[in-house]
């Protein structure tokens, strides 16, 4: 289908540990553990590839332990364009309990110099101008040395190429990113409340804040509400989705799955109903296991049919296509 450029400034090797229940201060015995290349950018890239797109993954990697990322990109058919820096890519520990609770212990990341960030920015803008990707996704946290203001400058530089910029980050980084009005953003409830400057106590205040974000200039305003669903405000209208009930095993990767699937629907010019239905169902599929959503899961079509989509303020009158 389309070519998408995904940028992850602070990737990680994920040490995923599954255990019945975490007991702080005690010896915990894991049911399983797995170390693999991960991070929000790789998650988004994997979903986009699974949905049929060609993906270039860029950002920073530690030169001393990049083997897992090289192998992951080769296995998944992702073009590896990350800039290598001296040192090691961070390791994030993810402790997943049987009740679905996940405890993240994240490393800080490699120190990024101004020169390295400038080199990456120049390369990304050049790729936008020469390859004309359908979109650029900037996702994840910031490594040491990259300030929220520097992220905003990077997004602004990418916007000048004319390529839509989709953003998924948090905290001060998200605040700075929203200030320069990316094409799309996917905050959760607390992140949108921080931007709006007030708590979002009910569906009405959630919808109002999402509308305000869109009115401010973020064309695709996507509010992720977890098990309560998704709000999507854009020129296509105001839409809401309620996911099917599934057994939650691990929520890591669900938000990345949602973002990638929403982008897929937009660039594939699907109807807003089908875009939101597919993205919400795929995010629900993701929480059933470790990793991102699998659009080829044997029961994915059933999950789609069990996902309710309607215009905001309307009753949910049915599920399915």
PDB file of C-alpha atoms in Angstrom:
ATOM      1  CA  UNK A   1       0.000   0.000   0.000  1.00  0.00           C
ATOM      2  CA  UNK A   2       1.674   3.179   1.246  1.00  0.00           C
ATOM      3  CA  UNK A   3       5.114   4.093   2.556  1.00  0.00           C
ATOM      4  CA  UNK A   4       5.260   5.303   6.182  1.00  0.00           C
ATOM      5  CA  UNK A   5       8.256   6.739   8.032  1.00  0.00           C
ATOM      6  CA  UNK A   6       8.281   5.877  11.746  1.00  0.00           C
ATOM      7  CA  UNK A   7      10.602   7.753  14.121  1.00  0.00           C
ATOM      8  CA  UNK A   8      11.450   6.481  17.588  1.00  0.00           C
ATOM      9  CA  UNK A   9      14.022   8.574  19.421  1.00  0.00           C
ATOM     10  CA  UNK A  10      14.357   6.361  22.503  1.00  0.00           C
ATOM     11  CA  UNK A  11      13.931   2.674  21.557  1.00  0.00           C
ATOM     12  CA  UNK A  12      14.448  -0.147  24.000  1.00  0.00           C
ATOM     13  CA  UNK A  13      15.110  -3.792  24.467  1.00  0.00           C
ATOM     14  CA  UNK A  14      12.110  -5.074  26.400  1.00  0.00           C
ATOM     15  CA  UNK A  15      12.571  -7.638  29.120  1.00  0.00           C
ATOM     16  CA  UNK A  16       9.024  -8.974  29.465  1.00  0.00           C
ATOM     17  CA  UNK A  17       8.336 -10.983  32.601  1.00  0.00           C
ATOM     18  CA  UNK A  18       5.046 -12.800  33.227  1.00  0.00           C
ATOM     19  CA  UNK A  19       4.223 -13.670  36.820  1.00  0.00           C
ATOM     20  CA  UNK A  20       1.072 -14.481  38.807  1.00  0.00           C
ATOM     21  CA  UNK A  21       1.286 -11.474  41.122  1.00  0.00           C
ATOM     22  CA  UNK A  22       4.070  -9.007  41.890  1.00  0.00           C
ATOM     23  CA  UNK A  23       5.040  -8.877  45.553  1.00  0.00           C
ATOM     24  CA  UNK A  24       7.325  -5.860  46.175  1.00  0.00           C
ATOM     25  CA  UNK A  25      10.210  -6.571  48.530  1.00  0.00           C
ATOM     26  CA  UNK A  26       9.910 -10.325  48.076  1.00  0.00           C
ATOM     27  CA  UNK A  27      11.455 -12.918  45.776  1.00  0.00           C
ATOM     28  CA  UNK A  28       9.138 -13.244  42.773  1.00  0.00           C
ATOM     29  CA  UNK A  29       9.272 -16.277  40.512  1.00  0.00           C
ATOM     30  CA  UNK A  30       8.451 -15.577  36.876  1.00  0.00           C
ATOM     31  CA  UNK A  31       6.287 -17.863  34.810  1.00  0.00           C
ATOM     32  CA  UNK A  32       8.167 -16.755  31.695  1.00  0.00           C
ATOM     33  CA  UNK A  33      10.595 -14.093  30.497  1.00  0.00           C
ATOM     34  CA  UNK A  34      11.615 -12.791  27.098  1.00  0.00           C
ATOM     35  CA  UNK A  35      14.148 -10.208  25.891  1.00  0.00           C
ATOM     36  CA  UNK A  36      13.468  -8.642  22.508  1.00  0.00           C
ATOM     37  CA  UNK A  37      13.758  -5.477  20.474  1.00  0.00           C
ATOM     38  CA  UNK A  38      10.764  -3.318  21.251  1.00  0.00           C
ATOM     39  CA  UNK A  39       9.577   0.211  21.825  1.00  0.00           C
ATOM     40  CA  UNK A  40       6.632   2.181  20.522  1.00  0.00           C
ATOM     41  CA  UNK A  41       8.205   2.868  17.136  1.00  0.00           C
ATOM     42  CA  UNK A  42       8.885  -0.793  16.407  1.00  0.00           C
ATOM     43  CA  UNK A  43       5.392  -1.682  17.611  1.00  0.00           C
ATOM     44  CA  UNK A  44       3.804   0.830  15.246  1.00  0.00           C
ATOM     45  CA  UNK A  45       6.019  -0.332  12.377  1.00  0.00           C
ATOM     46  CA  UNK A  46       5.089  -3.975  12.923  1.00  0.00           C
ATOM     47  CA  UNK A  47       1.360  -3.268  12.833  1.00  0.00           C
ATOM     48  CA  UNK A  48       1.659  -1.140   9.704  1.00  0.00           C
ATOM     49  CA  UNK A  49       3.625  -3.880   7.936  1.00  0.00           C
ATOM     50  CA  UNK A  50       1.034  -6.461   8.983  1.00  0.00           C
ATOM     51  CA  UNK A  51      -1.623  -4.198   7.445  1.00  0.00           C
ATOM     52  CA  UNK A  52       0.259  -4.139   4.155  1.00  0.00           C
ATOM     53  CA  UNK A  53       2.369  -0.984   4.259  1.00  0.00           C
ATOM     54  CA  UNK A  54       6.054  -0.387   3.541  1.00  0.00           C
ATOM     55  CA  UNK A  55       7.748   1.044   6.608  1.00  0.00           C
ATOM     56  CA  UNK A  56      11.050   2.794   7.249  1.00  0.00           C
ATOM     57  CA  UNK A  57      12.061   2.884  10.923  1.00  0.00           C
ATOM     58  CA  UNK A  58      14.411   5.659  12.015  1.00  0.00           C
ATOM     59  CA  UNK A  59      15.677   7.220  15.213  1.00  0.00           C
ATOM     60  CA  UNK A  60      18.624   6.326  17.452  1.00  0.00           C
ATOM     61  CA  UNK A  61      20.119   2.963  18.393  1.00  0.00           C
ATOM     62  CA  UNK A  62      23.088   2.021  20.538  1.00  0.00           C
ATOM     63  CA  UNK A  63      25.779   0.578  18.288  1.00  0.00           C
ATOM     64  CA  UNK A  64      26.907  -1.902  20.953  1.00  0.00           C
ATOM     65  CA  UNK A  65      23.674  -3.924  21.135  1.00  0.00           C
ATOM     66  CA  UNK A  66      21.704  -3.300  17.967  1.00  0.00           C
ATOM     67  CA  UNK A  67      21.656  -6.947  16.811  1.00  0.00           C
ATOM     68  CA  UNK A  68      18.146  -7.608  18.102  1.00  0.00           C
ATOM     69  CA  UNK A  69      16.822  -4.574  16.214  1.00  0.00           C
ATOM     70  CA  UNK A  70      18.599  -5.533  13.009  1.00  0.00           C
ATOM     71  CA  UNK A  71      17.130  -9.016  13.220  1.00  0.00           C
ATOM     72  CA  UNK A  72      13.649  -7.736  14.096  1.00  0.00           C
ATOM     73  CA  UNK A  73      13.597  -5.385  11.113  1.00  0.00           C
ATOM     74  CA  UNK A  74      14.802  -8.127   8.786  1.00  0.00           C
ATOM     75  CA  UNK A  75      12.225 -10.583  10.113  1.00  0.00           C
ATOM     76  CA  UNK A  76       9.316  -8.141   9.855  1.00  0.00           C
ATOM     77  CA  UNK A  77      10.308  -6.551   6.560  1.00  0.00           C
ATOM     78  CA  UNK A  78      11.027  -3.107   7.988  1.00  0.00           C
ATOM     79  CA  UNK A  79      13.685  -0.836   6.489  1.00  0.00           C
ATOM     80  CA  UNK A  80      16.244  -0.019   9.192  1.00  0.00           C
ATOM     81  CA  UNK A  81      17.351   3.612   8.897  1.00  0.00           C
ATOM     82  CA  UNK A  82      18.223   4.340  12.541  1.00  0.00           C
ATOM     83  CA  UNK A  83      21.296   6.385  13.365  1.00  0.00           C
ATOM     84  CA  UNK A  84      23.805   4.445  15.482  1.00  0.00           C
ATOM     85  CA  UNK A  85      25.291   6.128  18.533  1.00  0.00           C
ATOM     86  CA  UNK A  86      28.130   4.900  20.771  1.00  0.00           C
ATOM     87  CA  UNK A  87      26.868   2.844  23.707  1.00  0.00           C
ATOM     88  CA  UNK A  88      23.962   0.529  24.408  1.00  0.00           C
ATOM     89  CA  UNK A  89      20.260   0.860  23.755  1.00  0.00           C
ATOM     90  CA  UNK A  90      18.377   0.886  27.052  1.00  0.00           C
ATOM     91  CA  UNK A  91      16.586  -2.121  28.547  1.00  0.00           C
ATOM     92  CA  UNK A  92      13.025  -1.758  29.850  1.00  0.00           C
ATOM     93  CA  UNK A  93      11.596  -4.328  32.242  1.00  0.00           C
ATOM     94  CA  UNK A  94       7.869  -5.024  31.912  1.00  0.00           C
ATOM     95  CA  UNK A  95       6.303  -7.050  34.720  1.00  0.00           C
ATOM     96  CA  UNK A  96       2.936  -8.435  33.610  1.00  0.00           C
ATOM     97  CA  UNK A  97       0.624  -9.985  36.205  1.00  0.00           C
ATOM     98  CA  UNK A  98      -2.246 -12.384  35.664  1.00  0.00           C
ATOM     99  CA  UNK A  99      -4.853  -9.710  36.419  1.00  0.00           C
ATOM    100  CA  UNK A 100      -3.614  -7.584  33.532  1.00  0.00           C
ATOM    101  CA  UNK A 101      -1.639  -5.093  35.590  1.00  0.00           C
ATOM    102  CA  UNK A 102       1.710  -4.179  34.028  1.00  0.00           C
ATOM    103  CA  UNK A 103       4.575  -2.523  35.899  1.00  0.00           C
ATOM    104  CA  UNK A 104       7.140  -0.788  33.681  1.00  0.00           C
ATOM    105  CA  UNK A 105      10.702  -0.077  34.803  1.00  0.00           C
ATOM    106  CA  UNK A 106      12.202   1.973  31.999  1.00  0.00           C
ATOM    107  CA  UNK A 107      15.846   2.869  31.442  1.00  0.00           C
ATOM    108  CA  UNK A 108      16.757   6.459  30.551  1.00  0.00           C
ATOM    109  CA  UNK A 109      18.279   5.829  27.120  1.00  0.00           C
ATOM    110  CA  UNK A 110      21.446   6.915  25.349  1.00  0.00           C
ATOM    111  CA  UNK A 111      22.630  10.514  25.639  1.00  0.00           C
ATOM    112  CA  UNK A 112      21.919  12.284  22.349  1.00  0.00           C
ATOM    113  CA  UNK A 113      24.061  15.262  21.368  1.00  0.00           C
ATOM    114  CA  UNK A 114      22.803  18.311  19.505  1.00  0.00           C
ATOM    115  CA  UNK A 115      24.931  17.252  16.537  1.00  0.00           C
ATOM    116  CA  UNK A 116      23.353  13.780  16.457  1.00  0.00           C
ATOM    117  CA  UNK A 117      19.848  15.213  16.641  1.00  0.00           C
ATOM    118  CA  UNK A 118      20.647  17.687  13.857  1.00  0.00           C
ATOM    119  CA  UNK A 119      22.002  14.841  11.704  1.00  0.00           C
ATOM    120  CA  UNK A 120      18.854  12.805  12.259  1.00  0.00           C
ATOM    121  CA  UNK A 121      16.586  15.764  11.559  1.00  0.00           C
ATOM    122  CA  UNK A 122      18.372  16.520   8.281  1.00  0.00           C
ATOM    123  CA  UNK A 123      18.083  12.879   7.209  1.00  0.00           C
ATOM    124  CA  UNK A 124      14.380  12.671   8.072  1.00  0.00           C
ATOM    125  CA  UNK A 125      13.482  15.857   6.227  1.00  0.00           C
ATOM    126  CA  UNK A 126      15.436  14.647   3.196  1.00  0.00           C
ATOM    127  CA  UNK A 127      13.564  11.338   3.257  1.00  0.00           C
ATOM    128  CA  UNK A 128      10.260  13.193   3.386  1.00  0.00           C
ATOM    129  CA  UNK A 129      11.206  15.382   0.458  1.00  0.00           C
ATOM    130  CA  UNK A 130      12.606  12.602  -1.734  1.00  0.00           C
ATOM    131  CA  UNK A 131      10.483   9.572  -0.813  1.00  0.00           C
ATOM    132  CA  UNK A 132       7.211  11.424  -0.050  1.00  0.00           C
ATOM    133  CA  UNK A 133       5.878   8.985   2.542  1.00  0.00           C
ATOM    134  CA  UNK A 134       2.157   8.984   3.244  1.00  0.00           C
ATOM    135  CA  UNK A 135       2.865   9.986   6.842  1.00  0.00           C
ATOM    136  CA  UNK A 136       5.541  10.326   9.493  1.00  0.00           C
ATOM    137  CA  UNK A 137       4.878   8.853  12.929  1.00  0.00           C
ATOM    138  CA  UNK A 138       6.910  10.316  15.801  1.00  0.00           C
ATOM    139  CA  UNK A 139       6.405   8.168  18.856  1.00  0.00           C
ATOM    140  CA  UNK A 140       7.839   7.308  22.245  1.00  0.00           C
ATOM    141  CA  UNK A 141       9.698   9.053  25.022  1.00  0.00           C
ATOM    142  CA  UNK A 142      12.669  11.392  24.744  1.00  0.00           C
ATOM    143  CA  UNK A 143      16.232  10.228  25.426  1.00  0.00           C
ATOM    144  CA  UNK A 144      18.657  12.260  27.550  1.00  0.00           C
ATOM    145  CA  UNK A 145      19.837  15.280  25.572  1.00  0.00           C
ATOM    146  CA  UNK A 146      16.600  15.750  23.607  1.00  0.00           C
ATOM    147  CA  UNK A 147      14.365  18.395  25.181  1.00  0.00           C
ATOM    148  CA  UNK A 148      10.635  18.823  24.560  1.00  0.00           C
ATOM    149  CA  UNK A 149      11.494  22.030  22.694  1.00  0.00           C
ATOM    150  CA  UNK A 150      13.877  20.078  20.457  1.00  0.00           C
ATOM    151  CA  UNK A 151      11.120  17.576  19.712  1.00  0.00           C
ATOM    152  CA  UNK A 152       8.790  20.416  18.750  1.00  0.00           C
ATOM    153  CA  UNK A 153      11.470  21.798  16.420  1.00  0.00           C
ATOM    154  CA  UNK A 154      11.838  18.368  14.801  1.00  0.00           C
ATOM    155  CA  UNK A 155       8.092  18.074  14.261  1.00  0.00           C
ATOM    156  CA  UNK A 156       7.984  21.580  12.821  1.00  0.00           C
ATOM    157  CA  UNK A 157      10.816  20.726  10.409  1.00  0.00           C
ATOM    158  CA  UNK A 158       8.986  17.580   9.292  1.00  0.00           C
ATOM    159  CA  UNK A 159       5.772  19.548   8.773  1.00  0.00           C
ATOM    160  CA  UNK A 160       7.518  21.869   6.321  1.00  0.00           C
ATOM    161  CA  UNK A 161       7.939  18.906   3.964  1.00  0.00           C
ATOM    162  CA  UNK A 162       4.167  18.699   3.627  1.00  0.00           C
ATOM    163  CA  UNK A 163       3.989  15.140   4.985  1.00  0.00           C
ATOM    164  CA  UNK A 164       1.350  14.605   7.715  1.00  0.00           C
ATOM    165  CA  UNK A 165       2.993  14.104  11.119  1.00  0.00           C
ATOM    166  CA  UNK A 166       1.348  11.765  13.634  1.00  0.00           C
ATOM    167  CA  UNK A 167       2.515  12.019  17.254  1.00  0.00           C
ATOM    168  CA  UNK A 168       2.235   9.696  20.239  1.00  0.00           C
ATOM    169  CA  UNK A 169       4.239  10.709  23.289  1.00  0.00           C
ATOM    170  CA  UNK A 170       3.494  11.963  26.801  1.00  0.00           C
ATOM    171  CA  UNK A 171       4.246  14.555  29.484  1.00  0.00           C
ATOM    172  CA  UNK A 172       6.156  17.722  28.573  1.00  0.00           C
ATOM    173  CA  UNK A 173       7.103  16.141  25.232  1.00  0.00           C
ATOM    174  CA  UNK A 174       3.421  15.833  24.287  1.00  0.00           C
ATOM    175  CA  UNK A 175       2.684  19.379  25.449  1.00  0.00           C
ATOM    176  CA  UNK A 176       5.466  20.754  23.236  1.00  0.00           C
ATOM    177  CA  UNK A 177       4.407  18.579  20.312  1.00  0.00           C
ATOM    178  CA  UNK A 178       0.790  19.726  20.520  1.00  0.00           C
ATOM    179  CA  UNK A 179       1.938  23.344  20.617  1.00  0.00           C
ATOM    180  CA  UNK A 180       3.214  23.027  17.027  1.00  0.00           C
ATOM    181  CA  UNK A 181       0.008  21.243  15.900  1.00  0.00           C
ATOM    182  CA  UNK A 182       0.900  17.891  14.378  1.00  0.00           C
ATOM    183  CA  UNK A 183      -1.578  16.395  11.931  1.00  0.00           C
ATOM    184  CA  UNK A 184      -2.650  13.754  14.444  1.00  0.00           C
ATOM    185  CA  UNK A 185      -2.230  12.956  18.118  1.00  0.00           C
ATOM    186  CA  UNK A 186      -3.450  10.113  20.354  1.00  0.00           C
ATOM    187  CA  UNK A 187      -3.482  11.228  23.995  1.00  0.00           C
ATOM    188  CA  UNK A 188      -5.065   9.168  26.727  1.00  0.00           C
ATOM    189  CA  UNK A 189      -7.572  10.657  29.160  1.00  0.00           C
ATOM    190  CA  UNK A 190      -5.012  12.039  31.612  1.00  0.00           C
ATOM    191  CA  UNK A 191      -2.788  13.429  28.854  1.00  0.00           C
ATOM    192  CA  UNK A 192      -5.700  15.228  27.230  1.00  0.00           C
ATOM    193  CA  UNK A 193      -6.791  16.544  30.626  1.00  0.00           C
ATOM    194  CA  UNK A 194      -3.319  17.971  31.161  1.00  0.00           C
ATOM    195  CA  UNK A 195      -3.513  19.714  27.787  1.00  0.00           C
ATOM    196  CA  UNK A 196      -7.043  20.969  28.437  1.00  0.00           C
ATOM    197  CA  UNK A 197      -6.109  22.241  31.886  1.00  0.00           C
ATOM    198  CA  UNK A 198      -9.014  20.545  33.639  1.00  0.00           C
ATOM    199  CA  UNK A 199     -10.061  17.040  34.701  1.00  0.00           C
ATOM    200  CA  UNK A 200     -12.161  15.057  32.265  1.00  0.00           C
ATOM    201  CA  UNK A 201     -14.740  13.718  34.659  1.00  0.00           C
ATOM    202  CA  UNK A 202     -17.318  12.294  32.256  1.00  0.00           C
ATOM    203  CA  UNK A 203     -18.093  11.596  28.613  1.00  0.00           C
ATOM    204  CA  UNK A 204     -19.181  15.188  28.027  1.00  0.00           C
ATOM    205  CA  UNK A 205     -15.910  16.741  29.205  1.00  0.00           C
ATOM    206  CA  UNK A 206     -13.915  14.110  27.306  1.00  0.00           C
ATOM    207  CA  UNK A 207     -15.735  14.925  24.093  1.00  0.00           C
ATOM    208  CA  UNK A 208     -15.394  18.671  24.654  1.00  0.00           C
ATOM    209  CA  UNK A 209     -11.629  18.405  25.170  1.00  0.00           C
ATOM    210  CA  UNK A 210     -11.206  16.226  22.072  1.00  0.00           C
ATOM    211  CA  UNK A 211     -13.212  18.769  20.078  1.00  0.00           C
ATOM    212  CA  UNK A 212     -11.004  21.568  21.393  1.00  0.00           C
ATOM    213  CA  UNK A 213      -7.868  19.708  20.358  1.00  0.00           C
ATOM    214  CA  UNK A 214      -9.239  19.289  16.848  1.00  0.00           C
ATOM    215  CA  UNK A 215     -10.367  22.925  16.704  1.00  0.00           C
ATOM    216  CA  UNK A 216      -6.875  24.020  17.755  1.00  0.00           C
ATOM    217  CA  UNK A 217      -5.484  22.499  14.559  1.00  0.00           C
ATOM    218  CA  UNK A 218      -4.834  18.802  15.241  1.00  0.00           C
ATOM    219  CA  UNK A 219      -6.705  17.315  12.292  1.00  0.00           C
ATOM    220  CA  UNK A 220      -6.967  13.775  13.705  1.00  0.00           C
ATOM    221  CA  UNK A 221      -7.815  14.115  17.395  1.00  0.00           C
ATOM    222  CA  UNK A 222      -7.886  10.595  18.861  1.00  0.00           C
ATOM    223  CA  UNK A 223      -8.675  10.063  22.533  1.00  0.00           C
ATOM    224  CA  UNK A 224      -7.789   6.614  23.815  1.00  0.00           C
ATOM    225  CA  UNK A 225      -9.947   5.547  26.756  1.00  0.00           C
ATOM    226  CA  UNK A 226      -8.760   1.969  27.194  1.00  0.00           C
ATOM    227  CA  UNK A 227     -11.590  -0.457  27.895  1.00  0.00           C
ATOM    228  CA  UNK A 228     -14.081   2.424  27.553  1.00  0.00           C
ATOM    229  CA  UNK A 229     -13.202   2.857  23.898  1.00  0.00           C
ATOM    230  CA  UNK A 230     -12.020   5.595  21.574  1.00  0.00           C
ATOM    231  CA  UNK A 231     -13.174   9.082  20.597  1.00  0.00           C
ATOM    232  CA  UNK A 232     -12.129  10.365  17.182  1.00  0.00           C
ATOM    233  CA  UNK A 233     -12.729  13.954  16.082  1.00  0.00           C
ATOM    234  CA  UNK A 234     -11.723  14.937  12.539  1.00  0.00           C
ATOM    235  CA  UNK A 235     -13.087  16.483   9.376  1.00  0.00           C
ATOM    236  CA  UNK A 236     -14.870  13.130   8.897  1.00  0.00           C
ATOM    237  CA  UNK A 237     -17.061  13.886  11.893  1.00  0.00           C
ATOM    238  CA  UNK A 238     -17.179  12.942  15.550  1.00  0.00           C
ATOM    239  CA  UNK A 239     -17.036   9.210  16.214  1.00  0.00           C
ATOM    240  CA  UNK A 240     -16.864   6.893  19.183  1.00  0.00           C
ATOM    241  CA  UNK A 241     -16.121   3.190  19.504  1.00  0.00           C
ATOM    242  CA  UNK A 242     -16.638   0.647  22.265  1.00  0.00           C
ATOM    243  CA  UNK A 243     -14.351  -2.406  22.094  1.00  0.00           C
ATOM    244  CA  UNK A 244     -15.497  -5.986  22.589  1.00  0.00           C
ATOM    245  CA  UNK A 245     -15.000  -7.607  25.968  1.00  0.00           C
ATOM    246  CA  UNK A 246     -11.817  -9.654  26.014  1.00  0.00           C
ATOM    247  CA  UNK A 247      -9.593 -11.197  28.650  1.00  0.00           C
ATOM    248  CA  UNK A 248      -6.863  -8.659  29.351  1.00  0.00           C
ATOM    249  CA  UNK A 249      -3.422 -10.229  29.606  1.00  0.00           C
ATOM    250  CA  UNK A 250      -1.062  -7.398  28.682  1.00  0.00           C
ATOM    251  CA  UNK A 251      -1.871  -3.820  27.672  1.00  0.00           C
ATOM    252  CA  UNK A 252       1.645  -3.027  26.384  1.00  0.00           C
ATOM    253  CA  UNK A 253       1.377  -2.391  22.647  1.00  0.00           C
ATOM    254  CA  UNK A 254      -2.369  -1.764  22.544  1.00  0.00           C
ATOM    255  CA  UNK A 255      -2.022   2.009  22.165  1.00  0.00           C
ATOM    256  CA  UNK A 256       0.614   1.592  19.468  1.00  0.00           C
ATOM    257  CA  UNK A 257      -1.679  -0.845  17.685  1.00  0.00           C
ATOM    258  CA  UNK A 258      -4.544   1.651  17.855  1.00  0.00           C
ATOM    259  CA  UNK A 259      -2.429   4.465  16.424  1.00  0.00           C
ATOM    260  CA  UNK A 260      -1.040   2.351  13.577  1.00  0.00           C
ATOM    261  CA  UNK A 261      -4.454   0.979  12.647  1.00  0.00           C
ATOM    262  CA  UNK A 262      -6.027   4.448  12.712  1.00  0.00           C
ATOM    263  CA  UNK A 263      -3.271   5.691  10.401  1.00  0.00           C
ATOM    264  CA  UNK A 264      -3.857   2.703   8.139  1.00  0.00           C
ATOM    265  CA  UNK A 265      -7.538   3.537   7.841  1.00  0.00           C
ATOM    266  CA  UNK A 266      -6.840   7.177   7.057  1.00  0.00           C
ATOM    267  CA  UNK A 267      -4.203   6.615   4.386  1.00  0.00           C
ATOM    268  CA  UNK A 268      -6.170   3.711   2.886  1.00  0.00           C
ATOM    269  CA  UNK A 269      -9.199   6.060   2.709  1.00  0.00           C
ATOM    270  CA  UNK A 270     -11.483   3.670   4.564  1.00  0.00           C
ATOM    271  CA  UNK A 271     -14.783   4.986   5.855  1.00  0.00           C
ATOM    272  CA  UNK A 272     -14.603   6.517   9.338  1.00  0.00           C
ATOM    273  CA  UNK A 273     -16.771   3.696  10.671  1.00  0.00           C
ATOM    274  CA  UNK A 274     -14.498   1.006   9.249  1.00  0.00           C
ATOM    275  CA  UNK A 275     -11.329   2.850  10.276  1.00  0.00           C
ATOM    276  CA  UNK A 276     -12.427   3.148  13.889  1.00  0.00           C
ATOM    277  CA  UNK A 277     -13.953  -0.326  14.038  1.00  0.00           C
ATOM    278  CA  UNK A 278     -10.851  -2.026  12.727  1.00  0.00           C
ATOM    279  CA  UNK A 279      -8.456  -0.001  14.897  1.00  0.00           C
ATOM    280  CA  UNK A 280     -10.471  -0.519  18.083  1.00  0.00           C
ATOM    281  CA  UNK A 281     -10.895  -4.247  17.458  1.00  0.00           C
ATOM    282  CA  UNK A 282      -7.206  -4.655  16.705  1.00  0.00           C
ATOM    283  CA  UNK A 283      -6.256  -2.872  19.932  1.00  0.00           C
ATOM    284  CA  UNK A 284      -8.602  -5.236  21.782  1.00  0.00           C
ATOM    285  CA  UNK A 285      -6.893  -8.179  20.122  1.00  0.00           C
ATOM    286  CA  UNK A 286      -3.540  -6.839  21.344  1.00  0.00           C
ATOM    287  CA  UNK A 287      -4.414  -6.851  25.055  1.00  0.00           C
ATOM    288  CA  UNK A 288      -5.041 -10.602  24.971  1.00  0.00           C
ATOM    289  CA  UNK A 289      -1.323 -11.375  24.721  1.00  0.00           C
ATOM    290  CA  UNK A 290       2.160  -9.897  24.806  1.00  0.00           C
ATOM    291  CA  UNK A 291       2.896  -7.823  21.700  1.00  0.00           C
ATOM    292  CA  UNK A 292       0.897  -5.849  19.177  1.00  0.00           C
ATOM    293  CA  UNK A 293      -2.460  -6.655  17.618  1.00  0.00           C
ATOM    294  CA  UNK A 294      -2.590  -9.344  14.945  1.00  0.00           C
ATOM    295  CA  UNK A 295      -4.974  -8.528  12.067  1.00  0.00           C
ATOM    296  CA  UNK A 296      -4.603 -12.146  10.922  1.00  0.00           C
ATOM    297  CA  UNK A 297      -5.862 -13.637  14.206  1.00  0.00           C
ATOM    298  CA  UNK A 298      -8.398 -16.381  13.545  1.00  0.00           C
ATOM    299  CA  UNK A 299     -11.181 -14.534  15.363  1.00  0.00           C
ATOM    300  CA  UNK A 300     -10.340 -10.997  14.319  1.00  0.00           C
ATOM    301  CA  UNK A 301     -13.412 -10.640  12.125  1.00  0.00           C
ATOM    302  CA  UNK A 302     -15.518 -11.652  15.122  1.00  0.00           C
ATOM    303  CA  UNK A 303     -13.823  -8.965  17.220  1.00  0.00           C
ATOM    304  CA  UNK A 304     -14.637  -6.428  14.502  1.00  0.00           C
ATOM    305  CA  UNK A 305     -18.285  -7.440  14.536  1.00  0.00           C
ATOM    306  CA  UNK A 306     -18.377  -7.091  18.321  1.00  0.00           C
ATOM    307  CA  UNK A 307     -17.009  -3.530  18.202  1.00  0.00           C
ATOM    308  CA  UNK A 308     -19.631  -0.790  18.421  1.00  0.00           C
ATOM    309  CA  UNK A 309     -19.123   2.381  16.373  1.00  0.00           C
ATOM    310  CA  UNK A 310     -21.420   5.387  16.233  1.00  0.00           C
ATOM    311  CA  UNK A 311     -21.383   9.125  15.853  1.00  0.00           C
ATOM    312  CA  UNK A 312     -20.827  10.914  19.141  1.00  0.00           C
ATOM    313  CA  UNK A 313     -24.110  11.518  20.905  1.00  0.00           C
ATOM    314  CA  UNK A 314     -25.927   8.766  19.016  1.00  0.00           C
ATOM    315  CA  UNK A 315     -27.023   5.461  20.469  1.00  0.00           C
ATOM    316  CA  UNK A 316     -25.080   2.379  19.489  1.00  0.00           C
ATOM    317  CA  UNK A 317     -27.592   0.791  17.150  1.00  0.00           C
ATOM    318  CA  UNK A 318     -25.629  -2.280  16.219  1.00  0.00           C
ATOM    319  CA  UNK A 319     -22.285  -3.890  15.634  1.00  0.00           C
ATOM    320  CA  UNK A 320     -20.564  -5.117  12.549  1.00  0.00           C
ATOM    321  CA  UNK A 321     -20.162  -3.615   9.116  1.00  0.00           C
TER     322      UNK A 321
END
